[in-house]
Short mmCIF file of C-alpha atoms and ligand atoms in Angstrom, two decimals:
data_model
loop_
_atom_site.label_atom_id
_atom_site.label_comp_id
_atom_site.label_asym_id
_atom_site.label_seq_id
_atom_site.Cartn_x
_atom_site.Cartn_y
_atom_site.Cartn_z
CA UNK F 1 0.00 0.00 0.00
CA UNK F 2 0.97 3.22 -0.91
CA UNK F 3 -0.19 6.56 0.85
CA UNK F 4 -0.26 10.61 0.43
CA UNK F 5 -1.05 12.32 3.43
CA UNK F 6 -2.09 15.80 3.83
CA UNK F 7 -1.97 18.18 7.01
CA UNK F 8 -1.00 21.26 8.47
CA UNK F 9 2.68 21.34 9.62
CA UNK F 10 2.58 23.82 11.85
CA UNK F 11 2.05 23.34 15.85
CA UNK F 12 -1.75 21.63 16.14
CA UNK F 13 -2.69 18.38 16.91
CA UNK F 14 -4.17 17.55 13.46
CA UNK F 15 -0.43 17.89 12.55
CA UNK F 16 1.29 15.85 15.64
CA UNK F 17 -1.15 13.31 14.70
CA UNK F 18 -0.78 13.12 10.73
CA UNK F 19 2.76 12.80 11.60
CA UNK F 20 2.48 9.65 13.93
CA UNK F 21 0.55 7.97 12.20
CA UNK F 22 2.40 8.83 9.01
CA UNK F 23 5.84 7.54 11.04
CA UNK F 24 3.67 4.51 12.35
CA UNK F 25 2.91 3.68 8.99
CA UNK F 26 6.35 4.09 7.84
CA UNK F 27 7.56 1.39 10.44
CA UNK F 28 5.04 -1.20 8.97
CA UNK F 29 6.69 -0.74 6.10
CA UNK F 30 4.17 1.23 4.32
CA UNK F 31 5.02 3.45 1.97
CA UNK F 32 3.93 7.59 3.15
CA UNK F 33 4.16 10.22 1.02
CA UNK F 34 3.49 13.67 3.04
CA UNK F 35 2.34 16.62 1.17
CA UNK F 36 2.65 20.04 2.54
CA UNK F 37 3.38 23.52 2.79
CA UNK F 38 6.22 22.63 4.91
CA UNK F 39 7.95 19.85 6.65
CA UNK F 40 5.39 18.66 9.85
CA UNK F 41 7.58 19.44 13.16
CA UNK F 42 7.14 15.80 14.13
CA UNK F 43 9.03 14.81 11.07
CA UNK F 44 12.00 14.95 12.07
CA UNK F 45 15.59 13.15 10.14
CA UNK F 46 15.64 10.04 8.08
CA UNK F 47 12.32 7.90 8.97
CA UNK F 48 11.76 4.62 7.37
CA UNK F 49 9.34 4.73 4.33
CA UNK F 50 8.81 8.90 4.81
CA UNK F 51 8.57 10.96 1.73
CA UNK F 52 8.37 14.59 1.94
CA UNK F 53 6.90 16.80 -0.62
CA UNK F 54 6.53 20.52 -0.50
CA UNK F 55 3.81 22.27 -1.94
CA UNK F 56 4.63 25.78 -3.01
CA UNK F 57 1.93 28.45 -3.27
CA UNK F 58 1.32 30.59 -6.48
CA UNK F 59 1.90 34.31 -5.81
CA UNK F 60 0.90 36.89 -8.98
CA UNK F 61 0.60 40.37 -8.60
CA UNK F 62 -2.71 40.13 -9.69
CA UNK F 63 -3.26 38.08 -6.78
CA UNK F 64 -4.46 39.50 -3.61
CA UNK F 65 -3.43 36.46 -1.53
CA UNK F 66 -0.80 33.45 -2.54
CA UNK F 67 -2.70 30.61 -3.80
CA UNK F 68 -2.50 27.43 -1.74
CA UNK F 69 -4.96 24.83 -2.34
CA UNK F 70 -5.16 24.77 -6.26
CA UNK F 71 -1.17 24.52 -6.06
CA UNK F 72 -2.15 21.80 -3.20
CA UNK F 73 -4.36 19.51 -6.17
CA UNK F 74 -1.34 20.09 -8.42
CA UNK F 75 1.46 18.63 -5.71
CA UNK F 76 -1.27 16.05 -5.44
CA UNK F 77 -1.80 14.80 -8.88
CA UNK F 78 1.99 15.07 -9.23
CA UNK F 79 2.89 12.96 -6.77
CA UNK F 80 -0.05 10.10 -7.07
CA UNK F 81 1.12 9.75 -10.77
CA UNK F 82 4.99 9.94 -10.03
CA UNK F 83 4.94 7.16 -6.87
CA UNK F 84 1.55 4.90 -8.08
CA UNK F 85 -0.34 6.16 -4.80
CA UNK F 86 -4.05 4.29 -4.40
CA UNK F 87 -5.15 6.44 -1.31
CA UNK F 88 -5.00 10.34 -0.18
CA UNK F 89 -5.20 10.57 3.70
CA UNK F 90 -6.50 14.79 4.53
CA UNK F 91 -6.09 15.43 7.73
CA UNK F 92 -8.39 18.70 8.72
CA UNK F 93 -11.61 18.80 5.75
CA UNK F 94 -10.39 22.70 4.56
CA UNK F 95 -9.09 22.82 1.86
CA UNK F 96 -7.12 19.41 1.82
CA UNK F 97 -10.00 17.71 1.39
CA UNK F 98 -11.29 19.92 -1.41
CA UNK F 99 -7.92 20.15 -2.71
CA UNK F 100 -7.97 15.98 -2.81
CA UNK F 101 -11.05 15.46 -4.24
CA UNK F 102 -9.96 17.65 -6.94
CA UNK F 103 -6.89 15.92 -8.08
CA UNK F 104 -9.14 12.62 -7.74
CA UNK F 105 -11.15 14.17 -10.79
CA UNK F 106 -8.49 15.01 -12.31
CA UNK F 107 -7.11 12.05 -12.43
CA UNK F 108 -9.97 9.53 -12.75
CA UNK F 109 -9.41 11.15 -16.77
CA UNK F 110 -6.90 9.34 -17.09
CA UNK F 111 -8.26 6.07 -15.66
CA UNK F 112 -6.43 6.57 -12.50
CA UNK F 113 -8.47 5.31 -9.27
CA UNK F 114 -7.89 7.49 -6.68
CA UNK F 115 -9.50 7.03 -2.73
CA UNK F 116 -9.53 10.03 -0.27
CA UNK F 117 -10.25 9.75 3.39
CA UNK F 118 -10.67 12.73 5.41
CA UNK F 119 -9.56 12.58 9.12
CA UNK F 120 -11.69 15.56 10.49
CA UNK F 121 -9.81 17.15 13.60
CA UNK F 122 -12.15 19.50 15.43
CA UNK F 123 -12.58 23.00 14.00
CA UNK F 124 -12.70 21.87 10.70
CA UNK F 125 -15.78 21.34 11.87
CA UNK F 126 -17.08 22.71 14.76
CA UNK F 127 -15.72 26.54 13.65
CA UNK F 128 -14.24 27.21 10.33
CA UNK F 129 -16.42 24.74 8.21
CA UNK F 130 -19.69 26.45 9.89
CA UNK F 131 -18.81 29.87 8.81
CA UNK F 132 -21.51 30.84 6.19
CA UNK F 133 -19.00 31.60 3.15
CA UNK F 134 -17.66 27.54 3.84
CA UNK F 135 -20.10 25.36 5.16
CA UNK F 136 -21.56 24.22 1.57
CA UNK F 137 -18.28 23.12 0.58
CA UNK F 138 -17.17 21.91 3.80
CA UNK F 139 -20.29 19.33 3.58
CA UNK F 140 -19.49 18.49 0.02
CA UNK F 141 -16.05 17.50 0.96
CA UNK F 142 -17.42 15.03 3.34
CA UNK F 143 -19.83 13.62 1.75
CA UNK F 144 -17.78 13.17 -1.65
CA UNK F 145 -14.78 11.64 0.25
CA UNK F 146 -14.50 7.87 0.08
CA UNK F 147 -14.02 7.04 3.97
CA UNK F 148 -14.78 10.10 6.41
CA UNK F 149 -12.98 9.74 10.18
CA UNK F 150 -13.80 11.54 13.54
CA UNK F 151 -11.56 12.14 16.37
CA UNK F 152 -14.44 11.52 19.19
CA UNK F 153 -17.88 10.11 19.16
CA UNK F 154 -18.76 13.92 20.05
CA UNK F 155 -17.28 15.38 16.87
CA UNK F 156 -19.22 12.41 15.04
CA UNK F 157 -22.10 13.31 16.37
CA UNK F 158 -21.60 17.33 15.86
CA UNK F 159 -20.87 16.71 12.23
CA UNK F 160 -23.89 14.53 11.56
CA UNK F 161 -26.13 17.56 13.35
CA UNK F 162 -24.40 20.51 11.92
CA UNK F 163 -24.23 19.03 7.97
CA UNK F 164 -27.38 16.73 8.01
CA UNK F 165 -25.31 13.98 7.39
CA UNK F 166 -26.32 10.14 8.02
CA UNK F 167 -24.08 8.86 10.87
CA UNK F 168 -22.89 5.51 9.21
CA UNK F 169 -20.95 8.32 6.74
CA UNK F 170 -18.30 8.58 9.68
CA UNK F 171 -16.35 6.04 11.62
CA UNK F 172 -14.48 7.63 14.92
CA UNK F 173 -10.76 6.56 15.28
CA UNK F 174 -9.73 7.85 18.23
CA UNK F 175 -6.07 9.87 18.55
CA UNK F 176 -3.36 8.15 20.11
CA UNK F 177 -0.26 8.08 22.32
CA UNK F 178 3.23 6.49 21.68
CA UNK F 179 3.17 5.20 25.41
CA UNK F 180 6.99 4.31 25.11
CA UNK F 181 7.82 8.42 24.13
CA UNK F 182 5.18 9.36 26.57
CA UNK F 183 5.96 7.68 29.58
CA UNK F 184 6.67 9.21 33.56
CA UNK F 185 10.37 9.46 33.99
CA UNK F 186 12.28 11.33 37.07
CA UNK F 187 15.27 13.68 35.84
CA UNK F 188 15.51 15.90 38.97
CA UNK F 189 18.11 18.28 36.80
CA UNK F 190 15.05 19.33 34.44
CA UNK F 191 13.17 21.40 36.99
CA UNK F 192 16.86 22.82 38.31
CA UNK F 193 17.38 23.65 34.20
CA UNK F 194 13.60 25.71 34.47
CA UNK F 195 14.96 27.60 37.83
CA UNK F 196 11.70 26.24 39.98
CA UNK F 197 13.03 24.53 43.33
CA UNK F 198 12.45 21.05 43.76
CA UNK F 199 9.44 21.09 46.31
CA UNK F 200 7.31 24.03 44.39
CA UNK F 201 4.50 22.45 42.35
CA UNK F 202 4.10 22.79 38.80
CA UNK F 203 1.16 23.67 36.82
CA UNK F 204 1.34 23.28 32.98
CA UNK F 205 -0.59 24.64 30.13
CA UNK F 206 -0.29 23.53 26.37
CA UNK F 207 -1.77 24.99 23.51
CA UNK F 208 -1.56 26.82 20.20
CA UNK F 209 -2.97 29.52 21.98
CA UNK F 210 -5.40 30.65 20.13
CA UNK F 211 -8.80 32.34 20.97
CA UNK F 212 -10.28 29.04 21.49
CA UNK F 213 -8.44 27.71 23.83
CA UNK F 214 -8.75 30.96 26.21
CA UNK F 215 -5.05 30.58 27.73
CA UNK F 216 -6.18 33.98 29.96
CA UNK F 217 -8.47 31.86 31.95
CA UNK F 218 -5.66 29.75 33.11
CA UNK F 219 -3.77 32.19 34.36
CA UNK F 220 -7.38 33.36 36.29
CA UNK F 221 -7.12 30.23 37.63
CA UNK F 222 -3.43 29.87 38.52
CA UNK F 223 -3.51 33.07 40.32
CA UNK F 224 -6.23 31.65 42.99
CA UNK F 225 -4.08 28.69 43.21
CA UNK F 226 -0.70 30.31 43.80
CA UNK F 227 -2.23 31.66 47.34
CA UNK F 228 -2.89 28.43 48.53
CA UNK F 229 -0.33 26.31 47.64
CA UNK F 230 3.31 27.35 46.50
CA UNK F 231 3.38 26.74 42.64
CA UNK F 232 4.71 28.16 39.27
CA UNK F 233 2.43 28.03 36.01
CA UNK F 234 4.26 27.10 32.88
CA UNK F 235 3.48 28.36 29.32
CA UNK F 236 3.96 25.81 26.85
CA UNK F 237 2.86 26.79 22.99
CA UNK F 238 2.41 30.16 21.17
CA UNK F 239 -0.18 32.10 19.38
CA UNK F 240 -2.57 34.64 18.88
CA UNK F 241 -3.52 35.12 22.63
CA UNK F 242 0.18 34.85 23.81
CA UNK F 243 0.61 38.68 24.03
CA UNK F 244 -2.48 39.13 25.88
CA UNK F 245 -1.37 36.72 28.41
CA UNK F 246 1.79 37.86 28.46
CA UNK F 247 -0.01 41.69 29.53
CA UNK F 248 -2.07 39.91 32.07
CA UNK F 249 0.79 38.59 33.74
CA UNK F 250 2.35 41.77 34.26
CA UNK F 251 -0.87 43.68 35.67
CA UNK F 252 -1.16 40.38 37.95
CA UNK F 253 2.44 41.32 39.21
CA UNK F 254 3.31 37.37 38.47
CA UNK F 255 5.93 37.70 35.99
CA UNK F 256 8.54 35.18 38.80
CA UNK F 257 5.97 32.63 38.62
CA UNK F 258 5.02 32.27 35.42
CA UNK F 259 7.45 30.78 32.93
CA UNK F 260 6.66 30.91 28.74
CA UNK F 261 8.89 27.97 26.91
CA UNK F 262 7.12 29.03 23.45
CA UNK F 263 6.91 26.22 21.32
CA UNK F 264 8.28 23.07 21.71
CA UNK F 265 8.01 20.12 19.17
CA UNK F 266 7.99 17.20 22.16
CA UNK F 267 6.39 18.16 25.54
CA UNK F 268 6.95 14.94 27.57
CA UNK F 269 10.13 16.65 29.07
CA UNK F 270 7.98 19.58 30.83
CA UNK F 271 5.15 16.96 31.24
CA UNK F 272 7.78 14.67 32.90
CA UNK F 273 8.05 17.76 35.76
CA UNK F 274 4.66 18.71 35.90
CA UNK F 275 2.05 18.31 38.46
CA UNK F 276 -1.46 18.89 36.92
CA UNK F 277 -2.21 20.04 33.35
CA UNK F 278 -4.90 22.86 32.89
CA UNK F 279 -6.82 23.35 29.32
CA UNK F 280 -9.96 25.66 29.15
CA UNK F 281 -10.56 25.22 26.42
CA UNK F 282 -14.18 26.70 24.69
CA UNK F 283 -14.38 23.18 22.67
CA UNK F 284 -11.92 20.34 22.26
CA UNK F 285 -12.52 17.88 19.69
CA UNK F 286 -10.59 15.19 21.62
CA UNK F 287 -7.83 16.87 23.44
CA UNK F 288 -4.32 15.25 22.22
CA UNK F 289 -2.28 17.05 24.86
CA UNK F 290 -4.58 15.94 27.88
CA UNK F 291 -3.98 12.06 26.54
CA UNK F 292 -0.11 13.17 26.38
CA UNK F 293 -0.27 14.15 29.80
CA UNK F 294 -2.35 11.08 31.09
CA UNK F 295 0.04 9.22 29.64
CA UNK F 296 3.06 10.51 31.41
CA UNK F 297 0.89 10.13 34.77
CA UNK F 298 0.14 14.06 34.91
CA UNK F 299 -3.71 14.59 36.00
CA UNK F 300 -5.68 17.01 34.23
CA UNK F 301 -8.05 19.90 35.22
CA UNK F 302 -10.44 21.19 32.16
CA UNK F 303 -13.96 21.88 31.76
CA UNK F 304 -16.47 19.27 30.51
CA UNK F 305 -17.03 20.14 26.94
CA UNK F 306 -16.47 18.74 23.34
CA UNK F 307 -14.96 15.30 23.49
CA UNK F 308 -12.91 15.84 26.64
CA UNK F 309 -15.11 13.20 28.92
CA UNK F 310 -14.37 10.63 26.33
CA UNK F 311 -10.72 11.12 27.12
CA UNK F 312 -10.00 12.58 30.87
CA UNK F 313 -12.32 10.41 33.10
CA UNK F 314 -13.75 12.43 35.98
CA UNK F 315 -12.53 11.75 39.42
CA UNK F 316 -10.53 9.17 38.20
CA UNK F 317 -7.55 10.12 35.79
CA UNK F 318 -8.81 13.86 36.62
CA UNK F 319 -11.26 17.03 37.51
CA UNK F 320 -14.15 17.93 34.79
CA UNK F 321 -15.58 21.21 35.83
CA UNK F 322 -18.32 23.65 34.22
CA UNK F 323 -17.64 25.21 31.29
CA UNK F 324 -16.15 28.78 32.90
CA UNK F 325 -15.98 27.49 36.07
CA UNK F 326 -12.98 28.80 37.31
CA UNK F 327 -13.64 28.85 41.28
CA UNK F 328 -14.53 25.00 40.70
CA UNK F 329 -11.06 24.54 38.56
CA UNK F 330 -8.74 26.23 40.83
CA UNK F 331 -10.28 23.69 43.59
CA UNK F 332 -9.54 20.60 41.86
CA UNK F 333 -6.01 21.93 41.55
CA UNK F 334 -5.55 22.94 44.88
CA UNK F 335 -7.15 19.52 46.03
CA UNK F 336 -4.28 17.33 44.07
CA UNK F 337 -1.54 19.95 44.48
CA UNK F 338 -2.03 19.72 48.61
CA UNK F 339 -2.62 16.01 48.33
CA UNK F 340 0.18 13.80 46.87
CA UNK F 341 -1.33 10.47 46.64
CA UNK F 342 -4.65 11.31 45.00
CA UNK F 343 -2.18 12.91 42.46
CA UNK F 344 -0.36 9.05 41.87
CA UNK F 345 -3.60 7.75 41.82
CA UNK F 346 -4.77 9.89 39.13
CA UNK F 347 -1.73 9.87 37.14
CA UNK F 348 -1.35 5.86 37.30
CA UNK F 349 -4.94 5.73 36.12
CA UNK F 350 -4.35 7.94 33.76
CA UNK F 351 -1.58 5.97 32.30
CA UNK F 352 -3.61 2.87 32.32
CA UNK F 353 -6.42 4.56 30.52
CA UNK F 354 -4.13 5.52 27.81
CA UNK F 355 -2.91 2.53 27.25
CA UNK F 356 -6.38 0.33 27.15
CA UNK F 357 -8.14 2.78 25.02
CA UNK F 358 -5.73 4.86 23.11
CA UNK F 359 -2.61 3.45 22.16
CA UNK F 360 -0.56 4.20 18.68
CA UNK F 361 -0.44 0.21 18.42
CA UNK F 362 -4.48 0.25 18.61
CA UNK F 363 -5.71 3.33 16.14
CA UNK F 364 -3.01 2.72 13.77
CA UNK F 365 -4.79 -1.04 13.29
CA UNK F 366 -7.63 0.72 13.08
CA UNK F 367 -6.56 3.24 10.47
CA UNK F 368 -5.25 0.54 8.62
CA UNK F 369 -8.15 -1.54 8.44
CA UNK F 370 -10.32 1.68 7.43
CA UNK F 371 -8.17 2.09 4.87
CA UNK F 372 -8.39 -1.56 3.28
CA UNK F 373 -12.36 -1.25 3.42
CA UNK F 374 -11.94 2.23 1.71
CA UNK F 375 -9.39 0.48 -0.83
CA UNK F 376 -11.81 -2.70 -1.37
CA UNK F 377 -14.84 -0.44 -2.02
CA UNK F 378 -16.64 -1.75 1.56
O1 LIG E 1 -7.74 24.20 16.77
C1 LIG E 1 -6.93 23.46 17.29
O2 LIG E 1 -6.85 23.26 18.49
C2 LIG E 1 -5.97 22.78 16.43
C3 LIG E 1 -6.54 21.55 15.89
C4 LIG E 1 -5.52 21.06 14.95
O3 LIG E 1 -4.86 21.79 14.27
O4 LIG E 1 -5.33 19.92 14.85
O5 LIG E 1 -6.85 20.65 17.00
C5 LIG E 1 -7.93 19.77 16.87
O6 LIG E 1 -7.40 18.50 16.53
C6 LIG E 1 -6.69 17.79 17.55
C7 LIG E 1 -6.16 16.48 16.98
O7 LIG E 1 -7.18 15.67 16.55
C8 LIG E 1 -7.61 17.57 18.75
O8 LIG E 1 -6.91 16.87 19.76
C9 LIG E 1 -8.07 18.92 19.28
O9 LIG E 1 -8.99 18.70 20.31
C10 LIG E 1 -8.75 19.71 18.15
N1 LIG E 1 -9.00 21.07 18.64
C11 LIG E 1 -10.23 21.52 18.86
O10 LIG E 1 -11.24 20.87 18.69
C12 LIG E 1 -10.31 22.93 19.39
#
């Protein structure tokens, strides 16, 4: 089997898990061809069976903006013809989808049978594809691809409401964890190399910051936890918000115990050192980062929305509070900051969690068994 896959490179779980699955693939000795605007940040040296293929926009003066997705179908058709690939995997429906099912057209003219499956990530669906100048195409694009794949059973069931769309159009494949990467591991030097002392607890936050993800409410949070129990809040990610937060931390006269660490393209160091992770997220599809951290046995604080309770079980592997809850947040932190052992407990189910229900071993079967069905016309 031969595959193209399709994604955003940049820092976003639709990209961290393209990559895996694309490396995954690679090990089974499958051959993956990626297709993007620029190398995916998980990609990283010589991986067995990895192809990389950049796509180059189209700029014109004429042109108001570069064009990107009709240079997209042409990387597409390009490649499919050059390598003999049967099956285009788009991960996020807009435009790679579009962009796919173009190039499929294209080249059914020449008698070439080409299968798209779109992995839809989250605000494919739930923001971008339900803006009014997108949502006609965004609905086309799933119902025209050959095998259509949710994240959660809660994005399935959002994209059936939102599009009218029958439910046996979408299978969910959960996301997944390489539990050998993403595993608890004690390096006392890493919290020396951050400058927090050994004994002060550590809160984490990971995100692309953007609007969605509303990074200011963690630090609302942080700063009612910081009087109760001695702690530092660290800033993984970057984004729109970042300056905002950044402002906020000043006015809050917390600048020495907040830390930013920007972007980083492998987290389980700073998870490794970390005591509970916080997301507040408005909507989560799934929530990659809060199965990374479960994983390393970190517990995690968020509210209940999106596909989060299908991942983070409450009172078990962690705290699920009301969407803007923030009084109720800052309590579950405080509760397994001051108390040690509920924080092993939580972690070590966590970790168990992770490894019955989402392991890279388990969804990449499943992937792979989509994509025979897809490939045999089931
Ligand atoms: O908007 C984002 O958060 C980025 C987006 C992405 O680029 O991939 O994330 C979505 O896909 C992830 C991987 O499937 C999910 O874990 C995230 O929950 C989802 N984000 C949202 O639904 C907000």
């Amino acid at each position: 089997m031969k595959i193209g896959i399709v994604c955003y490179p940049g820092y976003g779980g639709s990209g961290v898990v393209a990559a895996e699955l694309g490396k995954a693939l690679g090990q089974k000795g499958i051959e993956v061809h990626f297709i993007c605007l620029e190398r995916p940040f998980r990609l990283e040296g010589i991986l067995p069976g990895i192809y990389y293929h950049e796509v180059e926009p189209v700029d014109y003066p004429l042109f108001k903006f570069p064009l990107y997705y009709l240079p997209l179908a042409g990387k597409i058709i390009e490649v499919v013809r050059t390598y003999h690939i049967d099956l285009i995997h788009t991960h996020y429906a807009i435009p790679h989808t579009v962009a796919a099912l173009m190039a499929k057209e294209i080249l059914s003219s020449e008698g070439k049978e080409l299968k798209v499956i779109t992995t839809l990530h989250g605000t494919d669906v739930t923001l971008v594809g339900q803006r009014r100048e997108l949502f006609d195409v965004t609905r086309w694009s799933i119902l025209k691809s050959d095998g259509v794949t949710a994240v959660s059973e809660y994005l399935k069931n959002v994209t059936c409401e939102i599009f009218a769309i029958s439910p046996r159009t979408i299978e969910v494949i959960y996301n997944f964890v390489d539990l050998d990467e993403y595993q608890p591991k004690t390096d006392e030097s890493l919290k020396e190399k951050l400058g927090v002392p050994e004994k002060q607890k550590v809160i984490i936050h990971i995100s692309n910051f953007r609007p969605v993800k509303r990074a200011l409410d963690v630090l609302e949070i942080f700063s009612k936890v910081q009087t109760e129990v001695d702690s530092v809040l660290v800033y993984v990610g970057e984004g729109p918000d970042t300056g905002k937060v950044l402002n906020e931390v000043q006015k809050k006269k917390l600048t020495n115990k907040v830390k930013f660490l920007g972007k980083m393209p492998k987290v389980s160091d700073v998870l490794s050192i970390s005591d509970v992770l916080l997301i507040t997220s408005e909507t989560e599809s799934f929530g990659l980062v809060a199965l990374e951290a479960m994983a390393m046995e970190v517990p995690v604080v968020a509210y209940r929305v999106g596909g989060l309770p299908e991942v983070v079980v409450d009172g078990q592997t962690g705290y699920l509070v009301d969407y803007l809850d923030l009084e109720k947040a800052a309590e579950a932190v405080v509760k397994l900051l001051k108390e040690p052992w509920l924080k092993r407990d939580f972690g070590r189910w966590g970790r168990i969690r992770a490894k019955e229900r989402f392991s890279k071993e388990k969804q990449v079967t499943n992937y792979l068994n989509y994509y025979e069905k897809i490939l045999k016309g089931l």
